[in-house]
Coordinates of C-alpha atoms and ligand atoms in Angstrom, one line a residue:
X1 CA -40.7 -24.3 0.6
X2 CA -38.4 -23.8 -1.8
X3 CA -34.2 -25.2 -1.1
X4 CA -31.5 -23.8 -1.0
X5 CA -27.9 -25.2 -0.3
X6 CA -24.6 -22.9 0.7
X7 CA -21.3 -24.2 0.8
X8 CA -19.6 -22.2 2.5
X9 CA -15.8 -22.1 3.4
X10 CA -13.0 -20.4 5.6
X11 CA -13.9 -17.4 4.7
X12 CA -17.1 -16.8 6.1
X13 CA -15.8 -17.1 9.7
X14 CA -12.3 -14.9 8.7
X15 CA -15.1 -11.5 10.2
X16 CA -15.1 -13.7 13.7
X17 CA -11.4 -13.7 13.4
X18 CA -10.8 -17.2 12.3
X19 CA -8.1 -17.3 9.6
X20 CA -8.5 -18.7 6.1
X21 CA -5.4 -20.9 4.6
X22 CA -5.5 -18.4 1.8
X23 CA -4.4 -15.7 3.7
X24 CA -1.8 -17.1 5.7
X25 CA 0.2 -18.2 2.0
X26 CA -0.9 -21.6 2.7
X27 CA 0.1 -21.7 6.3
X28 CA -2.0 -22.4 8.7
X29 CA -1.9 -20.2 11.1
X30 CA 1.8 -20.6 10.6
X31 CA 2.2 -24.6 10.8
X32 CA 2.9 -26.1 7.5
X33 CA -0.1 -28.5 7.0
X34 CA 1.9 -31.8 6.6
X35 CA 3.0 -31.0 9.8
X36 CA -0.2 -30.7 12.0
X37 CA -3.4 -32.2 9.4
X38 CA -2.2 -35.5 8.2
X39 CA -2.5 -39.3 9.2
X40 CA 1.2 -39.0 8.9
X41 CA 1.3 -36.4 11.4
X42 CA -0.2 -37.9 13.5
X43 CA 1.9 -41.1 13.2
X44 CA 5.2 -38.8 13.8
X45 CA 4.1 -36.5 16.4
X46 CA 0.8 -37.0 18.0
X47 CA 1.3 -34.4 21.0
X48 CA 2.0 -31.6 18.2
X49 CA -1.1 -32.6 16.4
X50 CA -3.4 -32.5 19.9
X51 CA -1.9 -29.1 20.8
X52 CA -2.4 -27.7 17.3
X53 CA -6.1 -28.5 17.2
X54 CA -6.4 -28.0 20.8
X55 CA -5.4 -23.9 20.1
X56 CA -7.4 -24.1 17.2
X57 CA -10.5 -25.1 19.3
X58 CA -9.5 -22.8 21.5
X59 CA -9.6 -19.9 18.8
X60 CA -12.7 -21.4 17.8
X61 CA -14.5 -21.2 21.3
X62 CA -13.6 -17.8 21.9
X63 CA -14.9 -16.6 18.3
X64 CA -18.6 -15.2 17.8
X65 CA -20.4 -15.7 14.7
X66 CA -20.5 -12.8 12.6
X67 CA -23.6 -10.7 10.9
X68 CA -22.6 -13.4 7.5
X69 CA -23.9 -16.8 10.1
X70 CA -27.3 -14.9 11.5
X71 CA -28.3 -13.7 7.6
X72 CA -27.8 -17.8 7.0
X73 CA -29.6 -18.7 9.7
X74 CA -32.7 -16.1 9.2
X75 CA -33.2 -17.7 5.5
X76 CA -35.1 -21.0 7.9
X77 CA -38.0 -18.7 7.9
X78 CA -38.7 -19.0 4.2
X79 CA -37.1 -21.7 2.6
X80 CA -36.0 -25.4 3.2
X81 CA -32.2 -24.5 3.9
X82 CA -29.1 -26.8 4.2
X83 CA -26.0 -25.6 4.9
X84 CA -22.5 -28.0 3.8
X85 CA -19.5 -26.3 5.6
X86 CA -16.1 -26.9 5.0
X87 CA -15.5 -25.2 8.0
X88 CA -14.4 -27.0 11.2
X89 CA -15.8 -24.1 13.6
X90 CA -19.4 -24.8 15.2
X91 CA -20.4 -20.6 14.3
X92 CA -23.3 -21.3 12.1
X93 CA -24.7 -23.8 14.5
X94 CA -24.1 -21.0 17.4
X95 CA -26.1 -18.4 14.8
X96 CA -29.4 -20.3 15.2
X97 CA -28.6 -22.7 11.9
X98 CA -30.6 -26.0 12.0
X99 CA -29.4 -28.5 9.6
X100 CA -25.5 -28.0 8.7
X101 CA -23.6 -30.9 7.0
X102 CA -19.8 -30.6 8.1
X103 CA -17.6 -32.1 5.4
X104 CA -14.5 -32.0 7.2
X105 CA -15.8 -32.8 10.9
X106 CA -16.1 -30.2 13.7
X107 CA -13.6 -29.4 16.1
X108 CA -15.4 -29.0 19.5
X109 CA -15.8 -32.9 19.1
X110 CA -13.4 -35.9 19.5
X111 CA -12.7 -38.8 17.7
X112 CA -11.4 -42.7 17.9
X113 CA -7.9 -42.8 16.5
X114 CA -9.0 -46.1 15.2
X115 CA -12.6 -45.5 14.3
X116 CA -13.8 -42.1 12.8
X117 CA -17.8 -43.4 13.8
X118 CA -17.0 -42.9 17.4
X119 CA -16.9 -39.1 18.6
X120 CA -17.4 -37.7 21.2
X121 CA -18.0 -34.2 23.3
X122 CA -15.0 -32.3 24.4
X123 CA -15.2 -30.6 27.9
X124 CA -13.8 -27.6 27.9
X125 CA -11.0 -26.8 24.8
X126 CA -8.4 -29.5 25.3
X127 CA -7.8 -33.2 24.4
X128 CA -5.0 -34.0 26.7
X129 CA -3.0 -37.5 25.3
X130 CA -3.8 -39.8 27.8
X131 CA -7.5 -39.6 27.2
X132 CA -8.9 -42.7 25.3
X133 CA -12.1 -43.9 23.6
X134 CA -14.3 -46.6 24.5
X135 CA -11.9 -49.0 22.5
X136 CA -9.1 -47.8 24.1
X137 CA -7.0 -46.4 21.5
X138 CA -6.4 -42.1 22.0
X139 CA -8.4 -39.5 21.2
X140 CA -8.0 -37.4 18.3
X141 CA -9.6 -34.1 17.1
X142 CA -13.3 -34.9 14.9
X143 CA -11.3 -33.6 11.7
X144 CA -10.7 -34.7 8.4
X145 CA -7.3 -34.4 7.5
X146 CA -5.9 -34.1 4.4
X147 CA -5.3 -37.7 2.4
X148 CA -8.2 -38.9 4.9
X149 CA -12.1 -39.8 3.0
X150 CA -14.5 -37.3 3.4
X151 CA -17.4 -39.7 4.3
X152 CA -19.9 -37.1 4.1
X153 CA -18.9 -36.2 0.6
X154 CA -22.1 -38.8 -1.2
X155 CA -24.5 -37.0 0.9
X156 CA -23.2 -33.9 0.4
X157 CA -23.4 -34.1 -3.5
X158 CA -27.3 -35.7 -2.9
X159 CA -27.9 -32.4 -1.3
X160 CA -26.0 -30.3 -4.1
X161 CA -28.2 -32.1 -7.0
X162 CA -31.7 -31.1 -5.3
X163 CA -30.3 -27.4 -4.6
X164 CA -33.1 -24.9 -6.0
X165 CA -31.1 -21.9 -5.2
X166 CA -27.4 -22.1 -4.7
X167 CA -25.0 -20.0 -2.4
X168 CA -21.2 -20.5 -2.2
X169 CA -19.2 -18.4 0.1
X170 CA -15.9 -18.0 1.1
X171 CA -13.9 -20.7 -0.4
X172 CA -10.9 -20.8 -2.5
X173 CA -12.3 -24.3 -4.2
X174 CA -8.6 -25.7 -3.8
X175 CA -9.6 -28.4 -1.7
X176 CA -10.7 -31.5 -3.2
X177 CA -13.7 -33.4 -3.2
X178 CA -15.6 -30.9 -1.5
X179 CA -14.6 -27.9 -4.8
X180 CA -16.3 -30.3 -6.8
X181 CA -19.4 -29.8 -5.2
X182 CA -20.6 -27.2 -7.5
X183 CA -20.6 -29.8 -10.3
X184 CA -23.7 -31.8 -9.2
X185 CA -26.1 -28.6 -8.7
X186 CA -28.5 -28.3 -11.4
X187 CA -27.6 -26.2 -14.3
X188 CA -30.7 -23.8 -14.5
X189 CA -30.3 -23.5 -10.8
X190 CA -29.7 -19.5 -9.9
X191 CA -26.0 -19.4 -8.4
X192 CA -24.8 -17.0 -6.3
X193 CA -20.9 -16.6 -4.9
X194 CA -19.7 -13.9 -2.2
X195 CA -16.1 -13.4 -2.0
X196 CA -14.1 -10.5 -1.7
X197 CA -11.1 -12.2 -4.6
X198 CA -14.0 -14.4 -6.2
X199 CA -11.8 -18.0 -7.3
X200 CA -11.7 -18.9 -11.1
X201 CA -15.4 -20.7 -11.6
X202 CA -15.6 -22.3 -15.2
X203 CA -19.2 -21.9 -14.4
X204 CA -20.1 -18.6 -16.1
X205 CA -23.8 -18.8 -14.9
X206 CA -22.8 -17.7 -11.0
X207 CA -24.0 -14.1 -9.8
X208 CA -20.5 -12.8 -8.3
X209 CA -21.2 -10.7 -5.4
X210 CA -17.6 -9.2 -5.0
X211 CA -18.0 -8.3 -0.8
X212 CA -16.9 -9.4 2.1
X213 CA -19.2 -12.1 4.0
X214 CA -20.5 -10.2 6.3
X215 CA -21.7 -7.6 4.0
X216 CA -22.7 -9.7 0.7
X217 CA -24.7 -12.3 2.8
X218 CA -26.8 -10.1 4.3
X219 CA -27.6 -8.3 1.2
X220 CA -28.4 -11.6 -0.8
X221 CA -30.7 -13.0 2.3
X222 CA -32.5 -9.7 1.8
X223 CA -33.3 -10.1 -1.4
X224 CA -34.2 -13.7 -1.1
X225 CA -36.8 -13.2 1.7
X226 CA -38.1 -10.5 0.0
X227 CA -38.6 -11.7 -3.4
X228 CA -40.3 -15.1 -1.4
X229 CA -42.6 -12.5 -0.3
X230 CA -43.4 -10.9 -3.8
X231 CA -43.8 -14.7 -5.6
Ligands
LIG1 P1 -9.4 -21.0 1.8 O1 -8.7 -20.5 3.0 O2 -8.7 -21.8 0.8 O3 -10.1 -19.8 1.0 C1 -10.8 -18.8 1.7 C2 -11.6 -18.0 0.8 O4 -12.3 -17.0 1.6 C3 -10.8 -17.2 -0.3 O5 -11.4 -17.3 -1.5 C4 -10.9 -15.7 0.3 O6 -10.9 -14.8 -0.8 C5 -12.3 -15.7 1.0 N1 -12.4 -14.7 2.0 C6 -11.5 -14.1 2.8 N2 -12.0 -13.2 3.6 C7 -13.4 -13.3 3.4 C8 -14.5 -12.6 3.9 N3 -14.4 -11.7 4.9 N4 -15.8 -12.9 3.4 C9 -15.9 -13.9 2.4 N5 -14.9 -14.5 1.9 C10 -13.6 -14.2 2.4 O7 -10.7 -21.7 2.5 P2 -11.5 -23.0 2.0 O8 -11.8 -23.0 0.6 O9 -12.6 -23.2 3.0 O10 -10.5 -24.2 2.2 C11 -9.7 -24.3 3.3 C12 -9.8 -25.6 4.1 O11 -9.4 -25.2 5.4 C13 -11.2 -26.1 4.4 O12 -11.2 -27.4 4.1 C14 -11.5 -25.9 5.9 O13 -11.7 -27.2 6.5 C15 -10.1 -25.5 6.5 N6 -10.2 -24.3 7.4 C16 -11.3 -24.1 8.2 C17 -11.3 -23.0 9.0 C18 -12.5 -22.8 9.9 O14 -13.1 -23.8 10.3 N7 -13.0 -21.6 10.3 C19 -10.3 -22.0 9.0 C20 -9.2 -22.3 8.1 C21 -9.2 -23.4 7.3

């Protein structure tokens, strides 16, 4: 079977009513980031941090994939597919996906404030402060922040270089190491990107499918599965 890797970003979960940072002017969802995604906010104020991520998980478990997470999904029938998500919601998991790498952790797990290998479950939505990990230290939202290593970023990039077929959807690539992800796939790989305000790519070579996520990714799977069929 052939591979294919999509990176995907904010964007394809903005249809389940998650918001991008794009669209909130850099915001997120009002807070300035320094303030709430940051070792140093943490140091400063650790109970606004919690509560942050807390309503962001929140958001997250009440949101539903959208028609952009089941196309992804669907594409296991015919090809060898990874998915690397910058995204910190669970939706392409909850759409049937099988084997997504989460760059930047995933938000309906906890972490070690003093060791990022220990995570945990979270019941429910909430972290409350006085709940600690096996070493004792609190508990922290699985996220990376910003100024924090991306430890799946190697692996990620592995994944990039053996992509035969190459989606990107819904990202700005503003945010550093995972941007320059599209860097390591193969030049005479086919390249696809779905955004509604496509970013500047100095890669001329991409196939710019100016839609939203919900409509351009089911289109594209489409055509994938059916040209599989015709080869
Ligand atoms: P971004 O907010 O910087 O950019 C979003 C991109 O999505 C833009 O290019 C925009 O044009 C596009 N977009 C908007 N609506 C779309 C739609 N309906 N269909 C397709 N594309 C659409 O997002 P980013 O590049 O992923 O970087 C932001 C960082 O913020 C990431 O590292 C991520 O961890 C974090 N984040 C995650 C979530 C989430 O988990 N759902 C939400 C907000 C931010």
């Amino acid at each position: 079977m052939k591979s294919i890797v999509i990176l995907t970003g904010a964007g394809i979960s903005a249809e389940s009513g998650l918001k991008t940072f794009r669209d909130s002017d850099g915001l997120w969802e009002g807070y300035d980031i320094a303030e709430v995604a940051t070792p140093e906010a943490w140091q400063r104020n650790p109970a606004l941090v919690q509560e942050f991520y807390n309503m962001r998980r929140k958001s997250v478990l009440e949101a539903k994939p959208n028609e952009a997470h089941y196309a992804l999904a669907k594409l296991e029938d015919k090809f060898n597919v990874t998915i690397i998500t910058q995204n910190i919601d669970d939706l392409h998991e909850r759409a049937g996906s099988t084997n997504v790498v989460h760059l930047h952790g995933i938000i309906t797990r906890s972490q070690s404030s003093i060791n990022p290998n220990l995570t945990y479950p979270i019941n429910g939505w909430e972290i409350k402060m006085d709940e600690v990990c096996e070493l004792g230290s609190p508990l922290r939202a699985h996220v990376v922040w910003f100024g924090e290593a991306v430890p799946m970023i190697e692996k990620a990039a592995q994944i990039c270089d053996g992509a035969e077929i190459f989606i990107l959807v819904g990202s700005s690539l503003a945010v550093y190491p995972a941007a320059g992800l599209i860097d390591f796939v193969p030049r005479h790989t086919p390249k696809y990107i779905i955004d509604p305000k496509i970013p500047y790519l100095s890669d001329s070579s991409f196939i710019r499918i100016e839609e939203k996520a919900s409509v351009g990714v089911p289109q594209l799977v489409n055509e994938l599965l059916t040209d599989d069929l015709d080869s």
